[in-house]
PDB file of C-alpha atoms in Angstrom:
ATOM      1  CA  UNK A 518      -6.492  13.020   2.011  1.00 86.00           C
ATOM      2  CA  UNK A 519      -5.842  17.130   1.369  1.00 83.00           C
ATOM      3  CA  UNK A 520      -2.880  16.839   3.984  1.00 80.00           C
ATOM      4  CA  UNK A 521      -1.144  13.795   2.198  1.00 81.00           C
ATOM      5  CA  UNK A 522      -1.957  14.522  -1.695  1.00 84.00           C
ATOM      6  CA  UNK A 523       1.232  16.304  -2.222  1.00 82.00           C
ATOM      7  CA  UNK A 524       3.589  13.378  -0.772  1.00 78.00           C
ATOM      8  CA  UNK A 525       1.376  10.822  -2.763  1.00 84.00           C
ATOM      9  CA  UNK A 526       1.836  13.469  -6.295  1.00 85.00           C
ATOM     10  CA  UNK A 527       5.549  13.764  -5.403  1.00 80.00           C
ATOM     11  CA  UNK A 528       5.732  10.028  -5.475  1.00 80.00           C
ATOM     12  CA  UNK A 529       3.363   9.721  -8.677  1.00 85.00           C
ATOM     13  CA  UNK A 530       5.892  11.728 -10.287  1.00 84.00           C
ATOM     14  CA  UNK A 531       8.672  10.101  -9.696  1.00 80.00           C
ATOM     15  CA  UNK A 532       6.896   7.203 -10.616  1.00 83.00           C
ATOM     16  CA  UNK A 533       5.778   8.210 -13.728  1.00 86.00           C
ATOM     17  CA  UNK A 534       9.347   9.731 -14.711  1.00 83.00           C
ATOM     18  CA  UNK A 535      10.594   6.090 -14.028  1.00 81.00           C
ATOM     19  CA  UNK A 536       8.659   4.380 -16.242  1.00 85.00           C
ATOM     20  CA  UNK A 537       9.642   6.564 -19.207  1.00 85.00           C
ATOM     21  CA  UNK A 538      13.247   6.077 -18.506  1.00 80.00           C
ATOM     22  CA  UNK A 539      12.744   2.241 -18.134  1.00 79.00           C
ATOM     23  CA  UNK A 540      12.349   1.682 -21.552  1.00 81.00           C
ATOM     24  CA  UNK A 541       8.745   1.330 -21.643  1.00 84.00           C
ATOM     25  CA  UNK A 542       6.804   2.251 -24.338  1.00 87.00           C
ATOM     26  CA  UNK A 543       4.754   5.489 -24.850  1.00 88.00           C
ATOM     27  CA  UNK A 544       1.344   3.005 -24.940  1.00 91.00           C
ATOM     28  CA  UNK A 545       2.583   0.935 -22.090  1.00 89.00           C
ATOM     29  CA  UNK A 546       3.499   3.589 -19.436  1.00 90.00           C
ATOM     30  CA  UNK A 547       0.334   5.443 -20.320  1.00 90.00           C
ATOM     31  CA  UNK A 548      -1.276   1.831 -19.649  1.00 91.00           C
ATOM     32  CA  UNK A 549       0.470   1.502 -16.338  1.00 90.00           C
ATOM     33  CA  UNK A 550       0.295   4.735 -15.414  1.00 88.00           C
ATOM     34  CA  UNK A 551      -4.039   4.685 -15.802  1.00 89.00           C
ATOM     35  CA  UNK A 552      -4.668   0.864 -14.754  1.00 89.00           C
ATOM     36  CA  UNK A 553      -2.459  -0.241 -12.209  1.00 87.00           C
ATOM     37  CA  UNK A 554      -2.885   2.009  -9.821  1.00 88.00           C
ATOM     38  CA  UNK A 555      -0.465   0.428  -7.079  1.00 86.00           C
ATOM     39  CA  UNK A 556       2.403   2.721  -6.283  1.00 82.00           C
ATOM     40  CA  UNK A 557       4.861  -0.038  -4.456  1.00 82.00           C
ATOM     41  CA  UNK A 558       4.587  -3.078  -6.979  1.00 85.00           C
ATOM     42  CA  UNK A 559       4.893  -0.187  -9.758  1.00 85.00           C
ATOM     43  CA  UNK A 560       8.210   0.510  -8.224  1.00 81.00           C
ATOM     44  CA  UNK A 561       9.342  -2.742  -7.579  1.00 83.00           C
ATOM     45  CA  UNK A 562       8.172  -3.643 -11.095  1.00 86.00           C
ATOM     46  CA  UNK A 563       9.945  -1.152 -13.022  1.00 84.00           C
ATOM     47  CA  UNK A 564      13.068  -1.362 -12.501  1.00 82.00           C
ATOM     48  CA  UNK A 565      12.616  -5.713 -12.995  1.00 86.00           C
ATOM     49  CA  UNK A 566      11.366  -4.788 -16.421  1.00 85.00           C
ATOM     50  CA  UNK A 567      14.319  -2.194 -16.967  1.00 81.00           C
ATOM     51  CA  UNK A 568      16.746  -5.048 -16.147  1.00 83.00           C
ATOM     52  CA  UNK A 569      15.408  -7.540 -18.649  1.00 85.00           C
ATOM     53  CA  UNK A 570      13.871  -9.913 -15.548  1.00 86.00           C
ATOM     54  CA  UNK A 571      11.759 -12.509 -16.273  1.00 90.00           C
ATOM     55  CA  UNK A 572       8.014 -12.231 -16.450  1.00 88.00           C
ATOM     56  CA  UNK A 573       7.410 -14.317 -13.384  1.00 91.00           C
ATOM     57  CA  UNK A 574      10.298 -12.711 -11.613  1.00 90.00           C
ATOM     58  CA  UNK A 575       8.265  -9.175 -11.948  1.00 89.00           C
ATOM     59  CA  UNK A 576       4.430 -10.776 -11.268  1.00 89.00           C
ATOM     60  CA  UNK A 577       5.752 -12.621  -7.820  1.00 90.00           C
ATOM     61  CA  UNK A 578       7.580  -9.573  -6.797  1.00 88.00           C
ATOM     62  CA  UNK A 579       4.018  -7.306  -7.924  1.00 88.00           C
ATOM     63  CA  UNK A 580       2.078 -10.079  -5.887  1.00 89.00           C
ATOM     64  CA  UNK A 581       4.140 -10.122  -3.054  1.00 86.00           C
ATOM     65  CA  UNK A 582       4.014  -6.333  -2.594  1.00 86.00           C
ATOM     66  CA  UNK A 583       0.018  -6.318  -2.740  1.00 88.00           C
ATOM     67  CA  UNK A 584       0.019  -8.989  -0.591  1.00 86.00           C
ATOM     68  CA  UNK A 585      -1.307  -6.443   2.147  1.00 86.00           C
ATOM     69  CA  UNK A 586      -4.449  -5.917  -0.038  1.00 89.00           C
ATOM     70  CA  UNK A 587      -6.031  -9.083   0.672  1.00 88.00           C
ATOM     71  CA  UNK A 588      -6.267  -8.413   4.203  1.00 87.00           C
ATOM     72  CA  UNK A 589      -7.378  -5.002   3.375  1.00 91.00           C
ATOM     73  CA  UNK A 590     -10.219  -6.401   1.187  1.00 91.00           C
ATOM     74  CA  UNK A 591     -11.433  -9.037   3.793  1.00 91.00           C
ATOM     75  CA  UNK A 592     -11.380  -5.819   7.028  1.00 92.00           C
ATOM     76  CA  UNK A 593     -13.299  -3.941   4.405  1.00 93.00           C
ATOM     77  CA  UNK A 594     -15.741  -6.649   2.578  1.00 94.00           C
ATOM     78  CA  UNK A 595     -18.971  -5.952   5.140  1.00 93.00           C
ATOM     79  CA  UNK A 596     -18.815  -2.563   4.468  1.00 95.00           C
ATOM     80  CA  UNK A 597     -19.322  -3.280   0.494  1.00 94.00           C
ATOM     81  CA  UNK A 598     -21.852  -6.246   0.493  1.00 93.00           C
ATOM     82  CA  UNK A 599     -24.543  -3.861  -0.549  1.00 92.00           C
ATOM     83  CA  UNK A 600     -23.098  -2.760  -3.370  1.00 92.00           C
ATOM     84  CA  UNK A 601     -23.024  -4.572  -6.841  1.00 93.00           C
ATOM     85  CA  UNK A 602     -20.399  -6.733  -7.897  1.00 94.00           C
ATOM     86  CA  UNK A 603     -18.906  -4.252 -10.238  1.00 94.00           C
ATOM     87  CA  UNK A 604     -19.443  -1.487  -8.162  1.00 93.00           C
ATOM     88  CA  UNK A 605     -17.792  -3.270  -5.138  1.00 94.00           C
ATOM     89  CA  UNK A 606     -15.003  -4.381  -8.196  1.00 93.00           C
ATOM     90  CA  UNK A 607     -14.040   0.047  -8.622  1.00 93.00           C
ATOM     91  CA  UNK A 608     -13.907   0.342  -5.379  1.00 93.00           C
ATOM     92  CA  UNK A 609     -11.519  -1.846  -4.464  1.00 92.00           C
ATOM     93  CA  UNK A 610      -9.539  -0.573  -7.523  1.00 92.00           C
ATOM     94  CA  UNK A 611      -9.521   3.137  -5.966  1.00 92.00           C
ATOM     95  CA  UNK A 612      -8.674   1.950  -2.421  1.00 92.00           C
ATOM     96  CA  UNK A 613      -5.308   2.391  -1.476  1.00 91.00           C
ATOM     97  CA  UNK A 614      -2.597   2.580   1.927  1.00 87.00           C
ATOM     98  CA  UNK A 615      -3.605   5.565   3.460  1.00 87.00           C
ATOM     99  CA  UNK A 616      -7.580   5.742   2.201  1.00 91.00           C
ATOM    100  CA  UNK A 617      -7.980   2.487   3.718  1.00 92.00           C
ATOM    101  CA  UNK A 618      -6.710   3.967   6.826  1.00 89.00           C
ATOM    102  CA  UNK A 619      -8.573   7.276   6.953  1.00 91.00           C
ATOM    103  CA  UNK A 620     -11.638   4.938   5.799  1.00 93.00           C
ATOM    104  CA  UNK A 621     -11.337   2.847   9.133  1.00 92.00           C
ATOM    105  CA  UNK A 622     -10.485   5.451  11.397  1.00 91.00           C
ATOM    106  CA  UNK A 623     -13.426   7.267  10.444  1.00 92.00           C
ATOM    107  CA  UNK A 624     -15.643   4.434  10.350  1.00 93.00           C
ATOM    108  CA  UNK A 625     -14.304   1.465  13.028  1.00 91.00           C
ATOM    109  CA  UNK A 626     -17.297  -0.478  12.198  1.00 92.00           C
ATOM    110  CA  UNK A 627     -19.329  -1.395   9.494  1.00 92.00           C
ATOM    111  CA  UNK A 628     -22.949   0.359   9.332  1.00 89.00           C
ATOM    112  CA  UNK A 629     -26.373  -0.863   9.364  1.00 88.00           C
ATOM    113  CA  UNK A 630     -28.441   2.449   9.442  1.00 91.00           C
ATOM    114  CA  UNK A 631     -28.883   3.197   5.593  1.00 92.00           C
ATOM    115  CA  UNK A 632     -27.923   6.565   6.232  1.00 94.00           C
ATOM    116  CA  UNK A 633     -24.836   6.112   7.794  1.00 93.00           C
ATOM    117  CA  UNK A 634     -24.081   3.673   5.003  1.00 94.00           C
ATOM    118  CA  UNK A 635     -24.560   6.448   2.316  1.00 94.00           C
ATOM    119  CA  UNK A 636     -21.809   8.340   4.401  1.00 95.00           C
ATOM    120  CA  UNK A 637     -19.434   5.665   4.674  1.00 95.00           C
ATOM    121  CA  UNK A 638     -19.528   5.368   0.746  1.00 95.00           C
ATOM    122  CA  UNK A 639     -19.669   9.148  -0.303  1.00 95.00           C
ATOM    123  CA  UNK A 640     -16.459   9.551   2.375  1.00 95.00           C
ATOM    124  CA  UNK A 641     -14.671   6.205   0.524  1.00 95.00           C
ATOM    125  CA  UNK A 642     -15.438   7.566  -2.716  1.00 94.00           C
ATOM    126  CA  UNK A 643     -14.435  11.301  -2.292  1.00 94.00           C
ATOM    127  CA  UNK A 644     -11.405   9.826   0.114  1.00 93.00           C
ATOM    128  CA  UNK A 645     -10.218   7.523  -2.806  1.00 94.00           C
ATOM    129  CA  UNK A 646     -10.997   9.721  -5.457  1.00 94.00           C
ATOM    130  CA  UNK A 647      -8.595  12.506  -4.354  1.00 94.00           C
ATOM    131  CA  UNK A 648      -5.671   9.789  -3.868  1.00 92.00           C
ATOM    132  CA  UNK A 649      -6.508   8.271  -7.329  1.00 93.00           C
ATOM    133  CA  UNK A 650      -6.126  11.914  -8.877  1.00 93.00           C
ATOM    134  CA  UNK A 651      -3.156  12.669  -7.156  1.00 91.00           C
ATOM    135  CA  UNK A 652      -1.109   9.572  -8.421  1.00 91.00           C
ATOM    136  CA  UNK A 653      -2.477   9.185 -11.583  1.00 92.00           C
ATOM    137  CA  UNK A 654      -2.722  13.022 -12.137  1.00 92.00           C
ATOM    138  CA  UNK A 655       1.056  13.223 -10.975  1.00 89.00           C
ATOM    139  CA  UNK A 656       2.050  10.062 -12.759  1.00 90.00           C
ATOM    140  CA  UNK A 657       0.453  11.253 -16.269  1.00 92.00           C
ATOM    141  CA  UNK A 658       2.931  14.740 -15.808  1.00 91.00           C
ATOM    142  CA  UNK A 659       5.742  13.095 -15.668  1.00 86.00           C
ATOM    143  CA  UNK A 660       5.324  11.100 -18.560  1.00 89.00           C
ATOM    144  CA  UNK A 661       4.885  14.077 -19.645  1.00 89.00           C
ATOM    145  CA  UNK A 662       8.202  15.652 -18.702  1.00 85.00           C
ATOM    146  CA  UNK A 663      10.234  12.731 -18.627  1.00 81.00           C
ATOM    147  CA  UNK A 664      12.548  13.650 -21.606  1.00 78.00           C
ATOM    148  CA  UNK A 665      12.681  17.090 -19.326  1.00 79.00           C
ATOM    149  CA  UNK A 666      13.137  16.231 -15.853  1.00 68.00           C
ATOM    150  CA  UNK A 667      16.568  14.095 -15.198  1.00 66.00           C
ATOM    151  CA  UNK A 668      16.566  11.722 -11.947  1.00 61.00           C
ATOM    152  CA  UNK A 669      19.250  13.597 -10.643  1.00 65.00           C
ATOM    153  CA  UNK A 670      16.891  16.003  -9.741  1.00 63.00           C
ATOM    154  CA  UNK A 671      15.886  14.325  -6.411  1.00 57.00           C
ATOM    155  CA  UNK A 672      12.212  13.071  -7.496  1.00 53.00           C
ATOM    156  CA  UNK A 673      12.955   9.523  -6.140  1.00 59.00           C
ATOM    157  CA  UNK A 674      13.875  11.057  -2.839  1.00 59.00           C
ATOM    158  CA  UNK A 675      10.677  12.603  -2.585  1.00 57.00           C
ATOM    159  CA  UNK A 676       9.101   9.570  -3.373  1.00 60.00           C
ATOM    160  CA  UNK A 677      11.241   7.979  -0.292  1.00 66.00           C
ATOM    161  CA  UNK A 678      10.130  10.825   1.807  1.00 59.00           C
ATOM    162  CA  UNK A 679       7.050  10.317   1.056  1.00 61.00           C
ATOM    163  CA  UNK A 680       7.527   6.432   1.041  1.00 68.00           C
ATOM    164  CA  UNK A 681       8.528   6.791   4.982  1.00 68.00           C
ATOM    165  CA  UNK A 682       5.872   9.439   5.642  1.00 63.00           C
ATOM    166  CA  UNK A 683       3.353   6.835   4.947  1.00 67.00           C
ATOM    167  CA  UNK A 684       5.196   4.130   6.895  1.00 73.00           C
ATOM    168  CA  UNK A 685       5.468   6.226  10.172  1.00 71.00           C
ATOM    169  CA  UNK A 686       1.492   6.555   9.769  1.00 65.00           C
ATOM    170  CA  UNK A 687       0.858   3.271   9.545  1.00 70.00           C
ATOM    171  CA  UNK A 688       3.738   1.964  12.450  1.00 74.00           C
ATOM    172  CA  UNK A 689       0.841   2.399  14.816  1.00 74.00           C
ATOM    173  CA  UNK A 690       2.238  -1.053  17.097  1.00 81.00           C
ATOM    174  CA  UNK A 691       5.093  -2.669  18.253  1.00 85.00           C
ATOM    175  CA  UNK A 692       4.740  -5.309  15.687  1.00 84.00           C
ATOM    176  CA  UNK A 693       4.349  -3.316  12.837  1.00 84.00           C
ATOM    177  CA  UNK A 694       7.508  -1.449  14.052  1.00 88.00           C
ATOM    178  CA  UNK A 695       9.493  -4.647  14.294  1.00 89.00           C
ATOM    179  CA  UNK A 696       8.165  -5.987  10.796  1.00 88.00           C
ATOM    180  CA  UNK A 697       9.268  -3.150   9.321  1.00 88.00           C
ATOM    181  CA  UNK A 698      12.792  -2.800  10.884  1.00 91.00           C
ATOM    182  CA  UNK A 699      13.094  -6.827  10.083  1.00 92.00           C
ATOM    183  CA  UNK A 700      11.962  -6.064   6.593  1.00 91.00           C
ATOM    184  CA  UNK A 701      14.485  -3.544   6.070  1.00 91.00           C
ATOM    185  CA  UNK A 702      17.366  -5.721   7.521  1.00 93.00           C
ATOM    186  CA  UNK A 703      16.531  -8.501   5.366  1.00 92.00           C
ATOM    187  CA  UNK A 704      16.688  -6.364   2.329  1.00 91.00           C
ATOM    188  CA  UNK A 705      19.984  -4.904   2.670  1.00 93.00           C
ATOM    189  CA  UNK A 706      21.475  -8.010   4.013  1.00 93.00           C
ATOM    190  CA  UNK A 707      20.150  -9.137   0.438  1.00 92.00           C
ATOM    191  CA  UNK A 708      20.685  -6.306  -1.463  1.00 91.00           C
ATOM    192  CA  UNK A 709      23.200  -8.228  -3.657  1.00 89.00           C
ATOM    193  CA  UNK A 710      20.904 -10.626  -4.903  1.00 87.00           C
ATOM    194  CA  UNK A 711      19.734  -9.903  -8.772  1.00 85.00           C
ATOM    195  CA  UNK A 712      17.044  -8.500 -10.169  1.00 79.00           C
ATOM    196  CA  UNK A 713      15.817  -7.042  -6.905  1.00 79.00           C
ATOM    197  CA  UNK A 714      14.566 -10.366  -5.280  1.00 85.00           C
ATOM    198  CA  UNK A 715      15.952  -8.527  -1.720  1.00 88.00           C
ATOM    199  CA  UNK A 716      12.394  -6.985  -1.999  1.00 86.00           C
ATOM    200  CA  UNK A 717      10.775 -10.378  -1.964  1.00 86.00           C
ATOM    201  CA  UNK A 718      13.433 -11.883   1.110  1.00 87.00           C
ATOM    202  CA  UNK A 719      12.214  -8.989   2.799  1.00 90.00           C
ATOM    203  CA  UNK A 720       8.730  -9.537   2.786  1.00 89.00           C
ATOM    204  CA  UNK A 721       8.868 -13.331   3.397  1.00 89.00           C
ATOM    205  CA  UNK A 722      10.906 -12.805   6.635  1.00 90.00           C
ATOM    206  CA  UNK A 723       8.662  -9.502   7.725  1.00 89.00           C
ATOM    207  CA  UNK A 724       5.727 -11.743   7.430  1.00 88.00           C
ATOM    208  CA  UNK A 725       7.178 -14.990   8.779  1.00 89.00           C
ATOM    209  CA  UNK A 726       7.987 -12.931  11.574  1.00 88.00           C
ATOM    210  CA  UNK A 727       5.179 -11.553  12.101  1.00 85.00           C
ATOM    211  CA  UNK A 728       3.305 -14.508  11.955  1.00 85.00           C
ATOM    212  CA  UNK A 729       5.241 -16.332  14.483  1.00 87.00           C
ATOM    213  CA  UNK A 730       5.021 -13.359  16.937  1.00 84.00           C
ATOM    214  CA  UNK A 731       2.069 -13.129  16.639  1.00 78.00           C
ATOM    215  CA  UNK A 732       0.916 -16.813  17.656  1.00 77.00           C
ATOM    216  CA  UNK A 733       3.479 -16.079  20.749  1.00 74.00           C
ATOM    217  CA  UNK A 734       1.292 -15.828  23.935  1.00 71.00           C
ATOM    218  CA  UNK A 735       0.761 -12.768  25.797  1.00 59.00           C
ATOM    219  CA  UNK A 736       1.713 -12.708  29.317  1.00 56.00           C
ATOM    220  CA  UNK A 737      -0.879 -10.920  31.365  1.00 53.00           C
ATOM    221  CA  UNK A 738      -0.562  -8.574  34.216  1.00 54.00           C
ATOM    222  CA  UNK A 739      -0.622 -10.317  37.768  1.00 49.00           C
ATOM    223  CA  UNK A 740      -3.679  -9.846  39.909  1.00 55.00           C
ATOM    224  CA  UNK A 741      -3.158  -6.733  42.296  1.00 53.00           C
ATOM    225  CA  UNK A 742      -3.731  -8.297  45.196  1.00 51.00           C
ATOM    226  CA  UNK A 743      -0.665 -11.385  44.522  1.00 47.00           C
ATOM    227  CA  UNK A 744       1.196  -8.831  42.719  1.00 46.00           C
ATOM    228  CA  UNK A 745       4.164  -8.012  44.988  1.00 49.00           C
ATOM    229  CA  UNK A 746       3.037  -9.940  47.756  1.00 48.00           C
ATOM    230  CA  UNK A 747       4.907 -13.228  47.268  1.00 49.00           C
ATOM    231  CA  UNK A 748       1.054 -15.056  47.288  1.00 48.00           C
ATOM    232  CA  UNK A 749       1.356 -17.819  44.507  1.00 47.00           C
ATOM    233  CA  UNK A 750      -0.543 -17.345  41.561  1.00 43.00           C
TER     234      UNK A 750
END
């Protein structure tokens, strides 16, 4: 997580300069800034709440943007089941985007050797651990420095850098790549709607999409020997 921090504290920052200017209390950035430790739906939240949106305007557009979570949580639940209920509870809290992908890519499959299961956890907990500081760390100084740092300043394009750092990571496929490019079509053919609702037309076509490729069926390679040959198949 060393190699990312910075992008992920560049972002926190922003973040947390956002929230300030939103209109948000002192108490209830602090709040947001500590508990919900989700750096998308904070971003799609704030500026909802800025705008005077309704309540279930901002908790469907937080939902829909943590959507990904519950398929995180269900890859990840046998490699927890040993763990207490409010132990497995923090560290789903802690997990985030790119710990959850370091996590699998170091460990493809769940263990059964206890040994190897004392790794996987000390690696999830130091992986997660240094995210978690980074945001929150970087979130907490620029609540900080709100009143010093203006926007203009370029913080929320570091956030998009690091926004689009973090997608190219995870476009490991060719449907992830097409999800994404159909998710941002959909928003900007959107992007007039009000109080940011493109966000949520862009997620329900990414994932209708999705979904429908993905029942498509794959056409497999012809046999070598008919291949070519004009032998029916």
């Amino acid at each position: 997580m060393a190699s990312v921090a910075p992008g992920i504290a560049a972002w926190g920052l922003m973040t947390g300069v956002a929230m300030v200017k939103s209109g948000m209390s002192l108490i209830e950035v602090l709040l947001m800034g500590v508990l919900v430790f989700a750096g998308s739906s904070q971003l799609a939240a704030v500026p909802l709440i800025a705008a005077g949106a309704p309540m279930w305007v901002i908790l469907a557009t937080a939902f829909c943007v943590n959507l990904r979570f519950m398929v995180f949580s269900a890859h990840l639940r046998p490699y927890v089941m040993h763990q207490s209920l409010w132990r497995r509870m923090a560290s789903g809290y802690v997990m985030a985007d790119l710990s959850y992908v370091l996590f699998t890519r170091r460990f493809p499959h769940p263990a059964t050797d206890p040994v190897v299961i004392k790794a996987q956890d000390a690696y999830w907990a130091g992986n997660c651990a240094t995210g978690w500081f980074s945001w929150v760390g970087a979130s907490l100084l620029g609540i900080a420095l709100a009143n010093f740092i203006p926007l203009s300043w370029g913080l929320g394009f570091a956030g998009i850098l690091a926004l689009l750092g973090i997608m190219c990571s995870l476009a490991s496929t060719r449907l992830r790549v097409v999800s994404g490019g159909i998710a941002g079509a959909a928003a900007v053919a959107t992007f007039a709607l009000p109080f940011k609702l493109n966000i949520l037309f862009a997620i329900a076509a990414a994932v209708a999409a999705c979904l429908m490729l993905d029942k498509l069926p794959v056409t497999k390679p012809l046999p070598a020997k008919a291949a070519g040959t004009g032998d029916p198949v």
